[in-house]
Short mmCIF file of C-alpha atoms and ligand atoms in Angstrom, two decimals:
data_model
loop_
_atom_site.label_atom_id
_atom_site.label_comp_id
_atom_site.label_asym_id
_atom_site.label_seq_id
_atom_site.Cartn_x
_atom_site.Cartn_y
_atom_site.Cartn_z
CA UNK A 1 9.14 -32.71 10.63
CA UNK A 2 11.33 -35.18 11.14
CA UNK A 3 14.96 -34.31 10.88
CA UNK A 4 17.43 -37.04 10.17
CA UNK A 5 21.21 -35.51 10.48
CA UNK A 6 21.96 -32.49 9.20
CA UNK A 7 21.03 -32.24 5.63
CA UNK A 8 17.25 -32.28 4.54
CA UNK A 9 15.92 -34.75 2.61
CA UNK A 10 14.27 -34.10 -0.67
CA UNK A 11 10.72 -35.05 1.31
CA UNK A 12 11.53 -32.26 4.31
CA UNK A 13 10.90 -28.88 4.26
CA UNK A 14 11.93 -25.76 6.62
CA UNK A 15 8.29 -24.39 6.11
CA UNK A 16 5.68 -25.20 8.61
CA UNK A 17 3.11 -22.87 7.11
CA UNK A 18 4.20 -21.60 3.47
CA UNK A 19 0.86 -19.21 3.63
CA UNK A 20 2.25 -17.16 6.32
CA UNK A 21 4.36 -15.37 3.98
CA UNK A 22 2.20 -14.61 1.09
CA UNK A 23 1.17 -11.07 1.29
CA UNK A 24 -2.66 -11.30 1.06
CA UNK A 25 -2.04 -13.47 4.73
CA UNK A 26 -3.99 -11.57 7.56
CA UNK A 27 -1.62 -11.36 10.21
CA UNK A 28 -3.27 -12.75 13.48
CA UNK A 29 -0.92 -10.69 15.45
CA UNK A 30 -0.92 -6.86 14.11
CA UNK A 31 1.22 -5.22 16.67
CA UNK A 32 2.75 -1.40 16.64
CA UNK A 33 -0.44 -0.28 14.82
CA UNK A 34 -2.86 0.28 18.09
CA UNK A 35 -3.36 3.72 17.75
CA UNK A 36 -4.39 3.57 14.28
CA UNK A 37 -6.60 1.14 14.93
CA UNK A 38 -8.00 3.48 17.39
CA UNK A 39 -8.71 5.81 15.26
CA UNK A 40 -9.89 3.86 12.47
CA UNK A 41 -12.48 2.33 15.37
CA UNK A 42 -13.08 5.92 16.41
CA UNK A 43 -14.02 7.12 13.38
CA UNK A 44 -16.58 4.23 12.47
CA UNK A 45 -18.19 4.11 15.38
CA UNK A 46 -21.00 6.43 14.88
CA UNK A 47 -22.79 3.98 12.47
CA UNK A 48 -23.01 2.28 15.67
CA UNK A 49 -25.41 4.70 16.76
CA UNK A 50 -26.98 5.39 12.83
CA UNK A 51 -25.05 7.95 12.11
CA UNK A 52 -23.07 8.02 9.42
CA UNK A 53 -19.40 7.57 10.04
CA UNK A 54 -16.34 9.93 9.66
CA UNK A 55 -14.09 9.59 6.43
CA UNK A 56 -11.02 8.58 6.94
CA UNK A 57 -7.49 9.59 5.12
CA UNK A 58 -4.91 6.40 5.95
CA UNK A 59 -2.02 7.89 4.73
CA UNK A 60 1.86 6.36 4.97
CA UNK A 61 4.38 4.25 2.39
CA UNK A 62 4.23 1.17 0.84
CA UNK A 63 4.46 -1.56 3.65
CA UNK A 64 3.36 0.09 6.81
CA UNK A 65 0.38 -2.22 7.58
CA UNK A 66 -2.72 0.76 6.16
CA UNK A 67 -4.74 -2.35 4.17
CA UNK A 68 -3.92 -4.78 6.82
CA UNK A 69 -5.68 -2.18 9.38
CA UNK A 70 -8.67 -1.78 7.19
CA UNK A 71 -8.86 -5.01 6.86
CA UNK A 72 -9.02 -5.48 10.30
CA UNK A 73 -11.11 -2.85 11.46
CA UNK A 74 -14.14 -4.03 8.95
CA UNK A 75 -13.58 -7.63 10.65
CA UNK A 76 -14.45 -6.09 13.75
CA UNK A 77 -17.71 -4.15 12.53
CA UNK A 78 -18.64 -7.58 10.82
CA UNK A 79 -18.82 -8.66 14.29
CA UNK A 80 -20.21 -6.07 16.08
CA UNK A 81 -22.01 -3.60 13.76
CA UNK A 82 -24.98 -5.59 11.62
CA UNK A 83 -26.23 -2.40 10.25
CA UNK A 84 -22.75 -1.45 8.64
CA UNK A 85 -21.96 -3.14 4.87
CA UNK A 86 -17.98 -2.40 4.24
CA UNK A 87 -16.47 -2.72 1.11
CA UNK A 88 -12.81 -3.14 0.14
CA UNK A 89 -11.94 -2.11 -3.47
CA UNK A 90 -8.21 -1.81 -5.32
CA UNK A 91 -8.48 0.93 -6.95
CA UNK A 92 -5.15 -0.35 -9.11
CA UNK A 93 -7.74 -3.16 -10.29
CA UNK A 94 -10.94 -0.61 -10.41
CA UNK A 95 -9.21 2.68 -11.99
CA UNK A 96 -13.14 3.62 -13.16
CA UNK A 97 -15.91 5.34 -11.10
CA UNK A 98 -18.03 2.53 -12.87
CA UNK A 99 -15.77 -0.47 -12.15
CA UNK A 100 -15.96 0.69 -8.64
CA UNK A 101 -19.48 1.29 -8.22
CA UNK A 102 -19.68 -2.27 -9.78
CA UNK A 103 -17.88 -4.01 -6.75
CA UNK A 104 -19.77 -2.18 -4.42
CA UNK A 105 -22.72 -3.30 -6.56
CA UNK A 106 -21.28 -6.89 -6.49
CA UNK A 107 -20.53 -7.13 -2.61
CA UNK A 108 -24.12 -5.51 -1.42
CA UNK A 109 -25.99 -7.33 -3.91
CA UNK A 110 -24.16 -10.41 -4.64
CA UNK A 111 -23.72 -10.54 -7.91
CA UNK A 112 -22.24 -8.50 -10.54
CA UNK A 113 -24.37 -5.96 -12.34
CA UNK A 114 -25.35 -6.88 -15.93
CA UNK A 115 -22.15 -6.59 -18.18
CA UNK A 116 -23.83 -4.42 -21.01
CA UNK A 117 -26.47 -1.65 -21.57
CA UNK A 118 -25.82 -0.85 -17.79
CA UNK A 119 -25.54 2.58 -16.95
CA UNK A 120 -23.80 4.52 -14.13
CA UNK A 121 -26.59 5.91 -13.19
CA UNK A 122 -28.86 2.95 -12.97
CA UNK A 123 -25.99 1.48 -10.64
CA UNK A 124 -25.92 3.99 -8.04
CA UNK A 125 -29.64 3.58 -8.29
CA UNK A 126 -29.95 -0.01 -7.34
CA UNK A 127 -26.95 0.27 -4.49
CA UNK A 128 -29.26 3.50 -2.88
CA UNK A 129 -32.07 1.22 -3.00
CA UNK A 130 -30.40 -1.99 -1.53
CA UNK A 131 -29.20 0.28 1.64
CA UNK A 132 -32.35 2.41 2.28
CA UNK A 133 -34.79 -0.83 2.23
CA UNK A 134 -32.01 -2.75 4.35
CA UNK A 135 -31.60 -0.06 6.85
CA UNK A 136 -27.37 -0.25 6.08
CA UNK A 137 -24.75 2.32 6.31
CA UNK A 138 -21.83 1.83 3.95
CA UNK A 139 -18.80 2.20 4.55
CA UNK A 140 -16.36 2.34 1.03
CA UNK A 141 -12.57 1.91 1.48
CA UNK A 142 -10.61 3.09 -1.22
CA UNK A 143 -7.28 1.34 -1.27
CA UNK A 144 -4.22 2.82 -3.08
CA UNK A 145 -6.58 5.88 -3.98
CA UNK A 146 -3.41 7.17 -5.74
CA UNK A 147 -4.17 5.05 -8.63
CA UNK A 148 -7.36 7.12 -9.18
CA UNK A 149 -5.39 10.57 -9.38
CA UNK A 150 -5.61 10.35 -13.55
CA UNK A 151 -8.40 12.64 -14.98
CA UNK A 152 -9.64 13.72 -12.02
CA UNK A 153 -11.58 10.21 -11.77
CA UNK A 154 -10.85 10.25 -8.12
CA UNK A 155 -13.01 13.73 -7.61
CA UNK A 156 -16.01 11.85 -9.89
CA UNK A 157 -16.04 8.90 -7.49
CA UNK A 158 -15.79 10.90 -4.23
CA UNK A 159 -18.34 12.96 -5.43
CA UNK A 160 -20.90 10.45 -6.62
CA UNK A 161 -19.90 8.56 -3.27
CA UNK A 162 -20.15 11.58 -0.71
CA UNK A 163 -23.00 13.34 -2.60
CA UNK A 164 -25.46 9.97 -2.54
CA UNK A 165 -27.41 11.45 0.31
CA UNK A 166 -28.92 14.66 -1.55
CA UNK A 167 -28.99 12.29 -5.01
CA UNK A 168 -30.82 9.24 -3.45
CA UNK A 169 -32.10 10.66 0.33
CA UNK A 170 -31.65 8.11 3.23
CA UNK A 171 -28.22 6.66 1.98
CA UNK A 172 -25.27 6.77 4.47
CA UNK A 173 -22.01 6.41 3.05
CA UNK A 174 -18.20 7.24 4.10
CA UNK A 175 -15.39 6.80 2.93
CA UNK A 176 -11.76 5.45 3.83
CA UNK A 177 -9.58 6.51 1.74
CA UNK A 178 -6.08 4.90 1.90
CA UNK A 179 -3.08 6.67 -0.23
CA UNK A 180 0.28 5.40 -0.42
CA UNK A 181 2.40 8.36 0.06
CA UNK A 182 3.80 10.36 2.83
CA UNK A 183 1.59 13.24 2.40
CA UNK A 184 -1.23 14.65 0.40
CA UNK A 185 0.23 15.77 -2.66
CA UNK A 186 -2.92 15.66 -4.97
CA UNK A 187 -4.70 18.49 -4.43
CA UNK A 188 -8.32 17.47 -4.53
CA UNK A 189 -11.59 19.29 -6.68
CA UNK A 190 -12.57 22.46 -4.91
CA UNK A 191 -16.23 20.75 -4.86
CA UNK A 192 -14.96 17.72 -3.66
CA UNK A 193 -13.27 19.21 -0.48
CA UNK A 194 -16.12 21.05 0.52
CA UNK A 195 -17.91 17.41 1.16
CA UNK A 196 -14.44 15.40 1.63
CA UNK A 197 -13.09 16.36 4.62
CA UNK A 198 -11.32 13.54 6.11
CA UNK A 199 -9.53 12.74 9.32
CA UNK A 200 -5.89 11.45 8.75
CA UNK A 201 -4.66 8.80 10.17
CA UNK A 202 -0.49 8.63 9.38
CA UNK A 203 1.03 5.45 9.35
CA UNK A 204 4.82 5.82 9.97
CA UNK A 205 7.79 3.47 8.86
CA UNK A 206 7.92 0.96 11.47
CA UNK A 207 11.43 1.49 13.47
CA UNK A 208 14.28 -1.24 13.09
CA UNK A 209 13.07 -3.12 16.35
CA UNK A 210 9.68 -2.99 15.21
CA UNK A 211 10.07 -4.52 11.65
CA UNK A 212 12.54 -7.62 13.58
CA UNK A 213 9.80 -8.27 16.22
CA UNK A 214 7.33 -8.18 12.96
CA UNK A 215 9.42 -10.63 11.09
CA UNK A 216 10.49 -12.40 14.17
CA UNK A 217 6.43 -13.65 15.00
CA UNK A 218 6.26 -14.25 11.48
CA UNK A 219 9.20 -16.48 11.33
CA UNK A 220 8.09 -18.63 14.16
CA UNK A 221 4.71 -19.22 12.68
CA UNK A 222 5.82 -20.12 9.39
CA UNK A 223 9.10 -22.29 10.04
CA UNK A 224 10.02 -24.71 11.59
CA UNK A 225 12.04 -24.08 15.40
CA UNK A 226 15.61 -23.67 15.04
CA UNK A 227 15.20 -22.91 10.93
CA UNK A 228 16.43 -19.33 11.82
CA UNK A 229 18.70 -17.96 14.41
CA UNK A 230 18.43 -14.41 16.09
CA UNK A 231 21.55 -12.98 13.88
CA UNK A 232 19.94 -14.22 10.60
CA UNK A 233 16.54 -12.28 11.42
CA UNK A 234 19.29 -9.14 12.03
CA UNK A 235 20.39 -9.30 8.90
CA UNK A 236 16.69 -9.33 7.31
CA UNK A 237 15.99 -7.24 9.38
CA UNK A 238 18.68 -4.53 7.70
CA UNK A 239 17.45 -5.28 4.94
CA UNK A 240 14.03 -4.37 5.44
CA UNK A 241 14.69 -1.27 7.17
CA UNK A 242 17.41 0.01 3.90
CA UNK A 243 14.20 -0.54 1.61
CA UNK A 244 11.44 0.92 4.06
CA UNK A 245 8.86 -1.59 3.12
CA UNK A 246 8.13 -4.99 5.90
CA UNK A 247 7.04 -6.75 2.36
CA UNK A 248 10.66 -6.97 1.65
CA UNK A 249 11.58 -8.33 4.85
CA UNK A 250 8.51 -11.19 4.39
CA UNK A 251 9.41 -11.96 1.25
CA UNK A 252 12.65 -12.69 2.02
CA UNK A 253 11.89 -14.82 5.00
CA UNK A 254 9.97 -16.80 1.96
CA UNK A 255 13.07 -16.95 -0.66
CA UNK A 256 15.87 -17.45 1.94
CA UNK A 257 13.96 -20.12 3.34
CA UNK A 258 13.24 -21.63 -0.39
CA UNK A 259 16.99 -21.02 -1.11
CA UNK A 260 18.27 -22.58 2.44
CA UNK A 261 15.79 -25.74 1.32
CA UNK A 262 17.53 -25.69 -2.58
CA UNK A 263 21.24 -26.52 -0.78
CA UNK A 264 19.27 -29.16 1.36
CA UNK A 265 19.87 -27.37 4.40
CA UNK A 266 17.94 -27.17 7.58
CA UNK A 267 18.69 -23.46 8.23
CA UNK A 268 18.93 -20.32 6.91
CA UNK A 269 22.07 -18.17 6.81
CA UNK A 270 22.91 -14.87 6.67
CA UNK A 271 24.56 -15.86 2.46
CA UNK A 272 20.44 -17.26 1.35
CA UNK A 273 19.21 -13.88 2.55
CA UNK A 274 21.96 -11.96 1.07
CA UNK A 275 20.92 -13.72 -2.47
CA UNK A 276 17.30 -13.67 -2.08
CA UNK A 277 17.50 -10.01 -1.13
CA UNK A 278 18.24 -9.35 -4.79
CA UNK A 279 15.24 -10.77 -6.20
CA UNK A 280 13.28 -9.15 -2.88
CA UNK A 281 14.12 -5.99 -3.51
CA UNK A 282 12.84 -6.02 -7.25
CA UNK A 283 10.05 -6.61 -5.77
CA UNK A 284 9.42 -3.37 -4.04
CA UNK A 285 10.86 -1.54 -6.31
CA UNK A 286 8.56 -2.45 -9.22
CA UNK A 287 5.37 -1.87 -6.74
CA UNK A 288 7.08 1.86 -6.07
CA UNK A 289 7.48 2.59 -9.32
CA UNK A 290 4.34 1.58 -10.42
CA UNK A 291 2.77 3.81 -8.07
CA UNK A 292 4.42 6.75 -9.44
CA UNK A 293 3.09 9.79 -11.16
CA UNK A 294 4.21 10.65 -15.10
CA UNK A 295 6.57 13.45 -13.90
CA UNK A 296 8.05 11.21 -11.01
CA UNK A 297 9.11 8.81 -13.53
CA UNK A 298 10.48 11.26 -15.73
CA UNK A 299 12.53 12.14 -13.28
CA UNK A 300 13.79 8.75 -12.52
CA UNK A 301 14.46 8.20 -16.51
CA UNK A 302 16.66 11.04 -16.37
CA UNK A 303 18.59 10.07 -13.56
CA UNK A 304 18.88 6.61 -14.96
CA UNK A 305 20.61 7.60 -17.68
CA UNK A 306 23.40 9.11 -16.11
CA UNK A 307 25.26 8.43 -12.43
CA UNK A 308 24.81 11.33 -10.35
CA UNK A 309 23.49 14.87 -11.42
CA UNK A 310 22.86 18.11 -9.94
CA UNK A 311 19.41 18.80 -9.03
CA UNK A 312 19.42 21.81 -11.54
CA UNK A 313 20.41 19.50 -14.23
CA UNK A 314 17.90 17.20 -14.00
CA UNK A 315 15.07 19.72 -13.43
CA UNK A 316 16.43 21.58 -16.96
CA UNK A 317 15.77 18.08 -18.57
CA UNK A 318 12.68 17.44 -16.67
CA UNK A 319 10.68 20.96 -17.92
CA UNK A 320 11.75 19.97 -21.06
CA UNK A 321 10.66 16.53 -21.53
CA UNK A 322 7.47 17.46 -19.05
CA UNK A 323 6.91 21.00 -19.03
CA UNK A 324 6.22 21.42 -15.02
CA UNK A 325 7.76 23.97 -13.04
CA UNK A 326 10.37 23.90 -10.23
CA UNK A 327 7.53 23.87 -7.48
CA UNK A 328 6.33 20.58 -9.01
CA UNK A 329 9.71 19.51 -9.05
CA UNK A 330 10.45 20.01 -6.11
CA UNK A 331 7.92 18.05 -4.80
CA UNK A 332 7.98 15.08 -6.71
CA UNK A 333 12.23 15.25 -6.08
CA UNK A 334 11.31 15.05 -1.90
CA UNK A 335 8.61 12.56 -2.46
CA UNK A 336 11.09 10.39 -4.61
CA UNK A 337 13.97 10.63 -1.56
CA UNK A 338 11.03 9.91 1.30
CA UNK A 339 9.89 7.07 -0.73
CA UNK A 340 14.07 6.04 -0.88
CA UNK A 341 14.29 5.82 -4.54
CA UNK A 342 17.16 8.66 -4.55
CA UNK A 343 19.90 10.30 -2.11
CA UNK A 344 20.68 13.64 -2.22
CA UNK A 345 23.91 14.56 -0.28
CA UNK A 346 22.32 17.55 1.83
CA UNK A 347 19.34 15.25 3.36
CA UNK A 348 17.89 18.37 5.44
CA UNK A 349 19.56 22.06 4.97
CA UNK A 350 20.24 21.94 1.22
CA UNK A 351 16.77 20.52 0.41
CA UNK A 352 15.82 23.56 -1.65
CA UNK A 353 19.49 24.17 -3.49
CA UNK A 354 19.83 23.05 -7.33
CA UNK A 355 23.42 21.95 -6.74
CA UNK A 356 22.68 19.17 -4.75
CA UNK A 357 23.65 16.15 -6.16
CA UNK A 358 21.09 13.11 -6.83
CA UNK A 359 21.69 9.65 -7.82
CA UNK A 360 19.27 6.65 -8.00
CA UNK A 361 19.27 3.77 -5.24
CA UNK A 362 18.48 1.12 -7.11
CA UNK A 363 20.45 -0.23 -10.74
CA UNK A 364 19.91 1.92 -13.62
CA UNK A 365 19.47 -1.03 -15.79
CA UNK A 366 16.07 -2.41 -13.36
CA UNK A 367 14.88 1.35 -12.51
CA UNK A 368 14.56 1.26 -16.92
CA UNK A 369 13.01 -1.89 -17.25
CA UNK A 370 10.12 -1.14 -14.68
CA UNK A 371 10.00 2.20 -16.50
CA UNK A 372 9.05 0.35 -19.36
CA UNK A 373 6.52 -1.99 -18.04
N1 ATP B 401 2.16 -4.57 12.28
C1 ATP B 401 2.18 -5.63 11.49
N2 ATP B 401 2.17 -6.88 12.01
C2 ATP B 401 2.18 -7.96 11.20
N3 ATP B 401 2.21 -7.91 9.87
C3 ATP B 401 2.21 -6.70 9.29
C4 ATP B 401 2.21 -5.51 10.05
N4 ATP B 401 2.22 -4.45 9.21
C5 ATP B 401 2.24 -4.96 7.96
N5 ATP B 401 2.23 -6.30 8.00
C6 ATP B 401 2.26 -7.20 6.84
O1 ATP B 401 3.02 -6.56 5.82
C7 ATP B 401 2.40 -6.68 4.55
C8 ATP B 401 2.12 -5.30 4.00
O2 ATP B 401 1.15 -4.67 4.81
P1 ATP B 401 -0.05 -3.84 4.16
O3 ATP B 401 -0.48 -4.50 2.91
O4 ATP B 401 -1.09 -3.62 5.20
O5 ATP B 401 0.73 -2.48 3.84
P2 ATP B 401 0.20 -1.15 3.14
O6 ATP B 401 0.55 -0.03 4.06
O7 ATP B 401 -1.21 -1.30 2.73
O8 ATP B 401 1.17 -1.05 1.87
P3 ATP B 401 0.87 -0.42 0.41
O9 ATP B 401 0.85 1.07 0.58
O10 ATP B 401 2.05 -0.83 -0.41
O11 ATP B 401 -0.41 -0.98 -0.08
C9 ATP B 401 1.17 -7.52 4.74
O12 ATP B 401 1.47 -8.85 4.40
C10 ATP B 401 0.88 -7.41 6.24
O13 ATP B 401 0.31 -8.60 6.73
MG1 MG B 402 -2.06 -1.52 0.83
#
């Protein structure tokens, strides 16, 4: 780029390459994760040898780099292991044990499966068949697994997954199961965790230095030199760390950059990330909340309603409106704080009182318009 005093003219732009901060971008660089990369290689590695691999549990919040490892990791066995097929599936987009036995369908075979007529069955069939006479071990991960937890359809698909080798003998399948949570709070089939057994791999928040560095390689890639100074990636930096997810933090590299372009500047200050961080963190919270279980929104509702409330108060609404116990509660109230959707004032010795007081993070007015959606 050419720069010609200190404005930008209408034909410059800050952005040396825009794709670097689109989400689906595979970072070249994936630092702070090496031990779960470890692992994930660690627990693959037997198809190396035939066998069929571990299963795998990734398990951490929104933004801490689980689909990015995956991704990753199958690169590697793409590389190295020819007798290993991965597949990648969204479970948000493929909420059906038949939609996802369709993509597998689609990746092994390379082609969808004939739209109508087509049953389950017959599908599991041809996939058995494809990886028997091909001599392949598949390996299934199941991103944002979460969004399977409705009607049990989650136990259905492990089960037809984990079970293929005494349906269809000679198949070799694991799974990776990635859930977007801080723990395991579905409590899976009896039957499915005598055969689903999985090793977990946690994937922490990264730490305030961590999510700069992050954002700092990022920046340098994408931009331009000298588009953004040290104290401007602080301040994204903050930013990132208040909402808990690096996604804000790249997206508002993106915006602030867009914004610092709108005033025909040639850099970015602290003001364009304060503006863009409203849009940014809309962002996140609409992925959170559409991640969230029935009685985890109910309990968001009720708190948008009203400012603060005692945590007795809004579990006497909650039973009502869902008819769970405390226990249930309880959970979903913790999960809610360690996803940083709500405060509570006693963050660790009060955790179990009902007089604690709660209040919502985010604008009543956008917490009830995601609720809608
Ligand atoms: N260590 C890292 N280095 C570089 N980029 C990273 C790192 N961790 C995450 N990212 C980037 O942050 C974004 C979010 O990461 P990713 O999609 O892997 O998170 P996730 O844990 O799967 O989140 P979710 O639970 O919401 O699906 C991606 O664009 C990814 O490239
Ligand atoms: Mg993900």
């Amino acid at each position: 780029m050419i720069m010609s005093g200190k404005t930008l003219m209408w034909d410059q732009t800050l952005f040396r390459r825009g794709e670097i901060f689109e989400f689906d971008h595979i970072p070249e660089h994936f630092a702070h994760r090496d031990s779960q990369i470890r692992s994930l290689m660690f627990g693959v590695r037997p198809a190396m040898q035939g066998m069929r691999p571990l299963d795998l549990m990734c398990v951490g919040p929104p933004g801490t780099g689980k689909t990015t490892a995956v991704r990753k990791a199958f690169e590697e066995l793409g590389e190295h292991a020819p007798g290993v097929v991965t597949v990648h599936v969204n479970c948000q987009a493929n909420q059906t044990r038949y939609t996802i036995f369709s993509s597998i369908f689609h990746k092994l075979i390379g082609h969808a499966p004939p739209t109508s007529g087509v049953s389950f069955r017959k599908i599991l069939d041809e996939v058995a068949k494809y990886l028997i006479q091909n001599e392949k071990i598949l390996i299934v991960a199941l991103d944002d697994i979460n969004y399977l937890f409705h009607e049990k359809e989650v136990d259905n698909v492990l089960y037809s997954l984990l079970r293929a080798h005494e349906t269809h003998p000679g198949t070799k399948i694991s799974v990776i199961a990635i859930l977007s949570d801080d723990r395991m709070t579905y409590i899976f089939d009896p039957k499915v965790g005598s055969i689903f057994l999985p090793e977990e791999i946690p994937f922490p928040v990264y730490a305030w230095d961590e999510l700069k560095s992050i954002l700092r390689d990022r920046a340098r890639l994408g931009f331009y030199d000298g588009v953004i100074s040290d104290g401007v990636l602080d301040a994204i930096a903050d930013y990132t760390s208040d909402a808990g997810d690096i996604r804000v933090g790249i997206d508002l590299l993106k915006r602030s950059g867009l914004g610092a372009e709108q005033r025909a500047s040639m850099t970015i200050s602290v003001e364009d990330v304060r503006s863009a961080y409203k849009r940014s963190r809309m962002l996140h919270l609409s992925r959170m909340i559409s991640s969230l279980s029935e009685g985890e929104r109910a309990i968001l509702a009720i708190l948008a309603k009203k400012d603060v409330l005692t945590a007795g108060d809004v579990y006497a609404e909650f039973h009502e409106t869902v008819g769970l116990g405390y226990t249930k509660f309880h959970t979903m109230l913790n999960k809610l704080v360690s996803l940083r959707l709500i405060d509570t004032d006693f963050p660790t010795a009060g955790m179990h009182g009902r007089s604690r007081t709660i209040k919502l993070r985010y604008g009543a007015d956008d917490v009830l318009m995601l609720l809608q959606r």
